[in-house]
Short mmCIF file of C-alpha atoms in Angstrom, two decimals:
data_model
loop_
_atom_site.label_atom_id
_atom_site.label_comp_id
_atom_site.label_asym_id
_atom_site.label_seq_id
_atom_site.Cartn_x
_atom_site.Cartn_y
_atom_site.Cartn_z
CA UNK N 11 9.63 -11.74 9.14
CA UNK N 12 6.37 -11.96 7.37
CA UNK N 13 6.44 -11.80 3.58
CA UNK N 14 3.62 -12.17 0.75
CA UNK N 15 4.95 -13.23 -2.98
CA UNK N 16 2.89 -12.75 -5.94
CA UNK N 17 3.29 -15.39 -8.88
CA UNK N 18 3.19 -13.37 -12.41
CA UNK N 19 3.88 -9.47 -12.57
CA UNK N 20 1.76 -9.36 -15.55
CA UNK N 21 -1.51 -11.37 -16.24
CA UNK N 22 -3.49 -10.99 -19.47
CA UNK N 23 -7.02 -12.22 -19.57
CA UNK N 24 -10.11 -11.78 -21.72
CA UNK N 25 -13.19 -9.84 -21.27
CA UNK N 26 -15.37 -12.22 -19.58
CA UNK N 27 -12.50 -14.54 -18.27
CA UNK N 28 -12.03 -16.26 -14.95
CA UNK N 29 -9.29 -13.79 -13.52
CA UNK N 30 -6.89 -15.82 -11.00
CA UNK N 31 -3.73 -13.35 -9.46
CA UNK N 32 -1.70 -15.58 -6.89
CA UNK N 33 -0.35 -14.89 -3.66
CA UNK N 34 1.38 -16.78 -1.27
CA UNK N 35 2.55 -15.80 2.28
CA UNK N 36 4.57 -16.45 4.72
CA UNK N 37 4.38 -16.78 8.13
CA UNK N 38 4.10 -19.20 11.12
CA UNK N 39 1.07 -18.13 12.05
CA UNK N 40 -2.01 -17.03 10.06
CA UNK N 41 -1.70 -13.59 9.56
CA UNK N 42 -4.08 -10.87 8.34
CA UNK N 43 -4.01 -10.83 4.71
CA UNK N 44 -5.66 -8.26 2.23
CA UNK N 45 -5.57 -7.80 -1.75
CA UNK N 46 -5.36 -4.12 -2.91
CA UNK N 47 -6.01 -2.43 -6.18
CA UNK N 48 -4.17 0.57 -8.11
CA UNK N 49 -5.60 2.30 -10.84
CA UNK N 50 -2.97 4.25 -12.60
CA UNK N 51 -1.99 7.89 -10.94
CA UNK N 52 -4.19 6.90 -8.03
CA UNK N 53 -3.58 5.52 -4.44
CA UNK N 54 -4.35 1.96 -3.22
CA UNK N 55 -8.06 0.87 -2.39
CA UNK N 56 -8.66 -2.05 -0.30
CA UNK N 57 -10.63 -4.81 -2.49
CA UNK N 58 -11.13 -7.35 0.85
CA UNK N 59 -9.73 -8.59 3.41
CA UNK N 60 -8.82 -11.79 5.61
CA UNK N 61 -8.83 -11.22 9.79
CA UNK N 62 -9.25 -14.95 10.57
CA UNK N 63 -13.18 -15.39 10.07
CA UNK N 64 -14.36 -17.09 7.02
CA UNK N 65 -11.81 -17.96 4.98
CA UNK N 66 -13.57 -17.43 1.96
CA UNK N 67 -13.63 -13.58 1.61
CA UNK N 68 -16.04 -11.90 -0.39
CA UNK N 69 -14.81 -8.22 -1.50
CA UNK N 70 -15.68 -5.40 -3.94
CA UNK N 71 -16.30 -5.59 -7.82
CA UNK N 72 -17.05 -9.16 -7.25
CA UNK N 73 -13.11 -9.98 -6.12
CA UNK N 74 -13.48 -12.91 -4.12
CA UNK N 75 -10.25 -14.82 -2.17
CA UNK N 76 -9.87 -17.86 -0.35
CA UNK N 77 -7.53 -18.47 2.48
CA UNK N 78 -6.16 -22.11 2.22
CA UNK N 79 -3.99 -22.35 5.27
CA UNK N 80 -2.52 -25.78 3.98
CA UNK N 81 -1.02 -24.38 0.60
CA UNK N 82 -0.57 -20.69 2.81
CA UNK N 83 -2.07 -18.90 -0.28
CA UNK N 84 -5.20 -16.18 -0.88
CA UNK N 85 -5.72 -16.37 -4.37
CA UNK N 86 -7.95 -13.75 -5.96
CA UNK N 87 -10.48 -14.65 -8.48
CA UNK N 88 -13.46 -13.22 -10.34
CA UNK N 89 -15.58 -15.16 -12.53
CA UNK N 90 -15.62 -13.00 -15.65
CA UNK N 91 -13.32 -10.03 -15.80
CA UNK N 92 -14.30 -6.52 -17.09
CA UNK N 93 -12.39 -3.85 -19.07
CA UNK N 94 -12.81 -1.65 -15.40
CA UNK N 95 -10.45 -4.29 -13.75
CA UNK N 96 -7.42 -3.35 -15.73
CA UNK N 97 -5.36 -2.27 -12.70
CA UNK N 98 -2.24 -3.57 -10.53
CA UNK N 99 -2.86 -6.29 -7.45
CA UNK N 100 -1.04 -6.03 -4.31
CA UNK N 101 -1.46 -8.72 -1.82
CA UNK N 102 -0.42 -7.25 1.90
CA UNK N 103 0.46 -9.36 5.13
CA UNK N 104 -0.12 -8.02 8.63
CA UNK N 105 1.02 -10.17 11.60
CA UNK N 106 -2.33 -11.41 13.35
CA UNK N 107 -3.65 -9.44 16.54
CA UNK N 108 -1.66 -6.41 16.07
CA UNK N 109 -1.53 -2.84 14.10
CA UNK N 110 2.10 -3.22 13.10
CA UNK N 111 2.76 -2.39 9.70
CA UNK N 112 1.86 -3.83 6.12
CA UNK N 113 4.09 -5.77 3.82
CA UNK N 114 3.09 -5.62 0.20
CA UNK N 115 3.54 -8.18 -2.45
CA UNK N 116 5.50 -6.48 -5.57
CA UNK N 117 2.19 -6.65 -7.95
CA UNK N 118 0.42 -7.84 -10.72
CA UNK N 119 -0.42 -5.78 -13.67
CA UNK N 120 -3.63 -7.29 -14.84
CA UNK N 121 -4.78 -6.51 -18.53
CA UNK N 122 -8.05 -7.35 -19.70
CA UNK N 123 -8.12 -7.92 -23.40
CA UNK N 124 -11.38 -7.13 -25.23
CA UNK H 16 -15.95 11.84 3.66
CA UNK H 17 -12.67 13.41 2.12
CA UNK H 18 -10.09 10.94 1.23
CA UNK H 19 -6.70 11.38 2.04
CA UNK H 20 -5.19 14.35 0.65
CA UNK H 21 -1.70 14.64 -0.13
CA UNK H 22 0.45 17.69 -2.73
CA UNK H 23 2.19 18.06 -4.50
CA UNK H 24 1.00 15.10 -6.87
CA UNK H 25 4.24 15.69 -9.19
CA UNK H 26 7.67 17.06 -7.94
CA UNK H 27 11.16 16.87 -10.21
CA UNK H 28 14.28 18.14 -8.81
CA UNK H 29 17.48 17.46 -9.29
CA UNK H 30 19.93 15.16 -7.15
CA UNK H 31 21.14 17.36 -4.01
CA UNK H 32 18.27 19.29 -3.45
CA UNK H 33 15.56 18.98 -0.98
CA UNK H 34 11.80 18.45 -1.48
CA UNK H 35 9.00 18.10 0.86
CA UNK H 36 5.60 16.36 0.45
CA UNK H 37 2.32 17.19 2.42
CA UNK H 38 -0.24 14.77 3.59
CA UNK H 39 -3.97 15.60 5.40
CA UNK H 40 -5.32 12.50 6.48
CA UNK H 41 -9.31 11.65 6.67
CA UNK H 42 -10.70 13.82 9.73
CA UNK H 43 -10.52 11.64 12.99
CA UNK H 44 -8.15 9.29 12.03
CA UNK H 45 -5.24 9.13 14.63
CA UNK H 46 -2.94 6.91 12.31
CA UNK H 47 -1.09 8.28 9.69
CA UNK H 48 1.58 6.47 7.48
CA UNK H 49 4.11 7.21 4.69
CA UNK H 50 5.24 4.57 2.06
CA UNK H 51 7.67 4.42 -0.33
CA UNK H 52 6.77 2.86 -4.31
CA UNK H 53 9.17 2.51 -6.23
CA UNK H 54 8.54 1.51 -9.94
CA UNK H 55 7.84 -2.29 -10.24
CA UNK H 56 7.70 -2.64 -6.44
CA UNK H 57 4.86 -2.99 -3.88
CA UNK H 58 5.03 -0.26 -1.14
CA UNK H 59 7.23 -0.05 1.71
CA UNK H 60 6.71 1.74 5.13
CA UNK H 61 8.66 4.41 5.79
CA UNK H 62 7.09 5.61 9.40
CA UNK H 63 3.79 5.34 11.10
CA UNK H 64 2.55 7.96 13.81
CA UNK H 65 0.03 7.64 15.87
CA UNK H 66 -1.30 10.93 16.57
CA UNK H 67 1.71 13.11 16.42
CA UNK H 68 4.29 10.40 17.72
CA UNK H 69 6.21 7.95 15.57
CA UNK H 70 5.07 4.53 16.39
CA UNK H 71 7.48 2.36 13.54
CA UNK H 72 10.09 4.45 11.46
CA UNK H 73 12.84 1.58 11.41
CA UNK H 74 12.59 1.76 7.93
CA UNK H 75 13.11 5.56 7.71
CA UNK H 76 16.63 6.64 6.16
CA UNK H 77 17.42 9.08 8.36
CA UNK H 78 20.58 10.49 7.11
CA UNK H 79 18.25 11.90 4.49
CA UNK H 80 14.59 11.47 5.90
CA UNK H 81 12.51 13.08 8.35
CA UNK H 82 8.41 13.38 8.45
CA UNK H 83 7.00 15.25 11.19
CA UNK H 84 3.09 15.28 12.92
CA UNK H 85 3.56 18.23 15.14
CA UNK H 86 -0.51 18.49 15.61
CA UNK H 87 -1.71 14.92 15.39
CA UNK H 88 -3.07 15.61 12.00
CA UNK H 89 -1.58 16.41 8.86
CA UNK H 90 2.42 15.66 8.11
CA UNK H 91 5.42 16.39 6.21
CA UNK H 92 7.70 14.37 4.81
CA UNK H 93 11.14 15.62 3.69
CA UNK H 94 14.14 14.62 1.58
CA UNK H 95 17.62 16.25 2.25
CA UNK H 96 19.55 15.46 -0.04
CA UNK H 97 17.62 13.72 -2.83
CA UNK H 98 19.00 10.71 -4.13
CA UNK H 99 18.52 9.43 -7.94
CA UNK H 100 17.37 6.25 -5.93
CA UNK H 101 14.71 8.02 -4.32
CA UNK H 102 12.52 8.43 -7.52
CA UNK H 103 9.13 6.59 -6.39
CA UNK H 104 5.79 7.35 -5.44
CA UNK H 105 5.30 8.52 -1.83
CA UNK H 106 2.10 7.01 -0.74
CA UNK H 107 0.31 8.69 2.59
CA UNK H 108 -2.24 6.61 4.31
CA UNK H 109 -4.33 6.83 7.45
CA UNK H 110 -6.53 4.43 9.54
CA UNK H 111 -8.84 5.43 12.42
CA UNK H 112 -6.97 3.62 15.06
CA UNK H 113 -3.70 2.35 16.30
CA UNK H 114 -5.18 -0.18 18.32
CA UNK H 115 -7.74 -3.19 17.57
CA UNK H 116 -7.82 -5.89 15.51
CA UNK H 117 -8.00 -4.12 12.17
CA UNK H 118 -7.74 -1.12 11.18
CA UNK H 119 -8.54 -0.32 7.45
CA UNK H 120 -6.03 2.06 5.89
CA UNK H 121 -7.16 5.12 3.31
CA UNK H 122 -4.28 5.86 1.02
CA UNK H 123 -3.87 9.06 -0.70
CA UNK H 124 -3.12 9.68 -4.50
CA UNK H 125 0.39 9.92 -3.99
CA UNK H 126 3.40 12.11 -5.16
CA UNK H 127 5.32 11.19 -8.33
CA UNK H 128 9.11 12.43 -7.40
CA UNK H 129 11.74 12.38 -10.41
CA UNK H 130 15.07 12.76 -9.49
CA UNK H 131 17.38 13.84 -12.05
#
């Protein structure tokens, strides 16, 4: 079975920090791979995702991840964080080539210290 | 375009009752799924339909569980009896498509359930 784990539950950065949340997956094969954000009270919104084109993924809010199939991560980074990031980060794993069902990482709460 | 819709957004009962949660997914979109969050924990699938049949619900506890599609749109989820462990956010979702390569999926606000 396919699994994602996320390194830290809780990150703390400063305004204007390089943000870094970690994910690793699982999986004998590259799978699809996508990092979602949770404001509080609200459901998930995808930030980008990873279907096996370039492995550096450009998404929204200037999120950006890289898929290194050697070290089977998809870190996501942003250059210089903002107040408006303070959220949780769920990394998801779908098994390439088909619709079956996400598997979610258990989160990071990100805090972004002024 | 409407999001996903789902009520209520807050529900507290008390163990051994019942309680059902409503979901309206984005207009067109023949996918619908139901999650499970449970404080500290990333969500979990519960059961996926595509249009109104169930395409995954191994994960469904279905001495207590049952969702239902009858129309291909919106859905019901229901608890009978409530457990204390079944305090979590119940996440709906819906993508356009079953099939493809990808299929983006919409997620709803969710419903906070307490069980006391």
């Amino acid at each position: 079975a396919q699994s994602v784990t996320q390194l830290g539950s809780h990150v703390s950065v400063s305004e204007g920090a390089l943000v870094l949340l970690r994910c690793n997956y699982s999986s004998s094969v590259p799978p699809y791979l996508f990092w979602y954000v949770q404001y509080p009270n609200q459901g998930l919104q995808l930030l980008l995702k990873y279907t096996s084109a370039a492995t550096l993924v450009k998404g929204i809010n200037g999120f950006e991840a890289e898929f290194k199939k050697s070290e089977t991560s998809f870190h996501l980074t942003k250059p210089s964080a903002h107040m408006s990031d303070a959220a949780e980060y769920f990394c998801a794993v779908r098994p390439s080539g088909s619709a079956r069902q996400l598997t979610f990482g258990s989160g990071t709460q990100l805090t972004v210290l002024p | 375009e409407a999001g996903v819709a789902q009520s209520p957004r807050y529900k507290i009962i008390e163990k051994r009752q019942s309680v059902a949660f409503w979901c309206n997914p984005i207009s067109g979109h023949a996918t619908l799924y139901w999650y499970q969050q449970i404080l500290g924990q990333g969500p979990k699938l519960l059961i996926q339909f595509q249009n109104n049949g169930v395409v995954d619900d191994s994960q469904l506890p279905k001495d207590r569980f049952s969702a239902e599609r009858l129309k291909g749109v919106d859905s019901t989820l229901k608890i009978q009896p409530a457990k204390l462990e079944d305090s979590a956010v119940y996440l709906c979702a819906s993508s356009l498509d079953y099939g493809g390569a990808y299929n983006e999926q919409f997620f709803g606000p969710g419903t906070r359930l307490t069980v006391l």
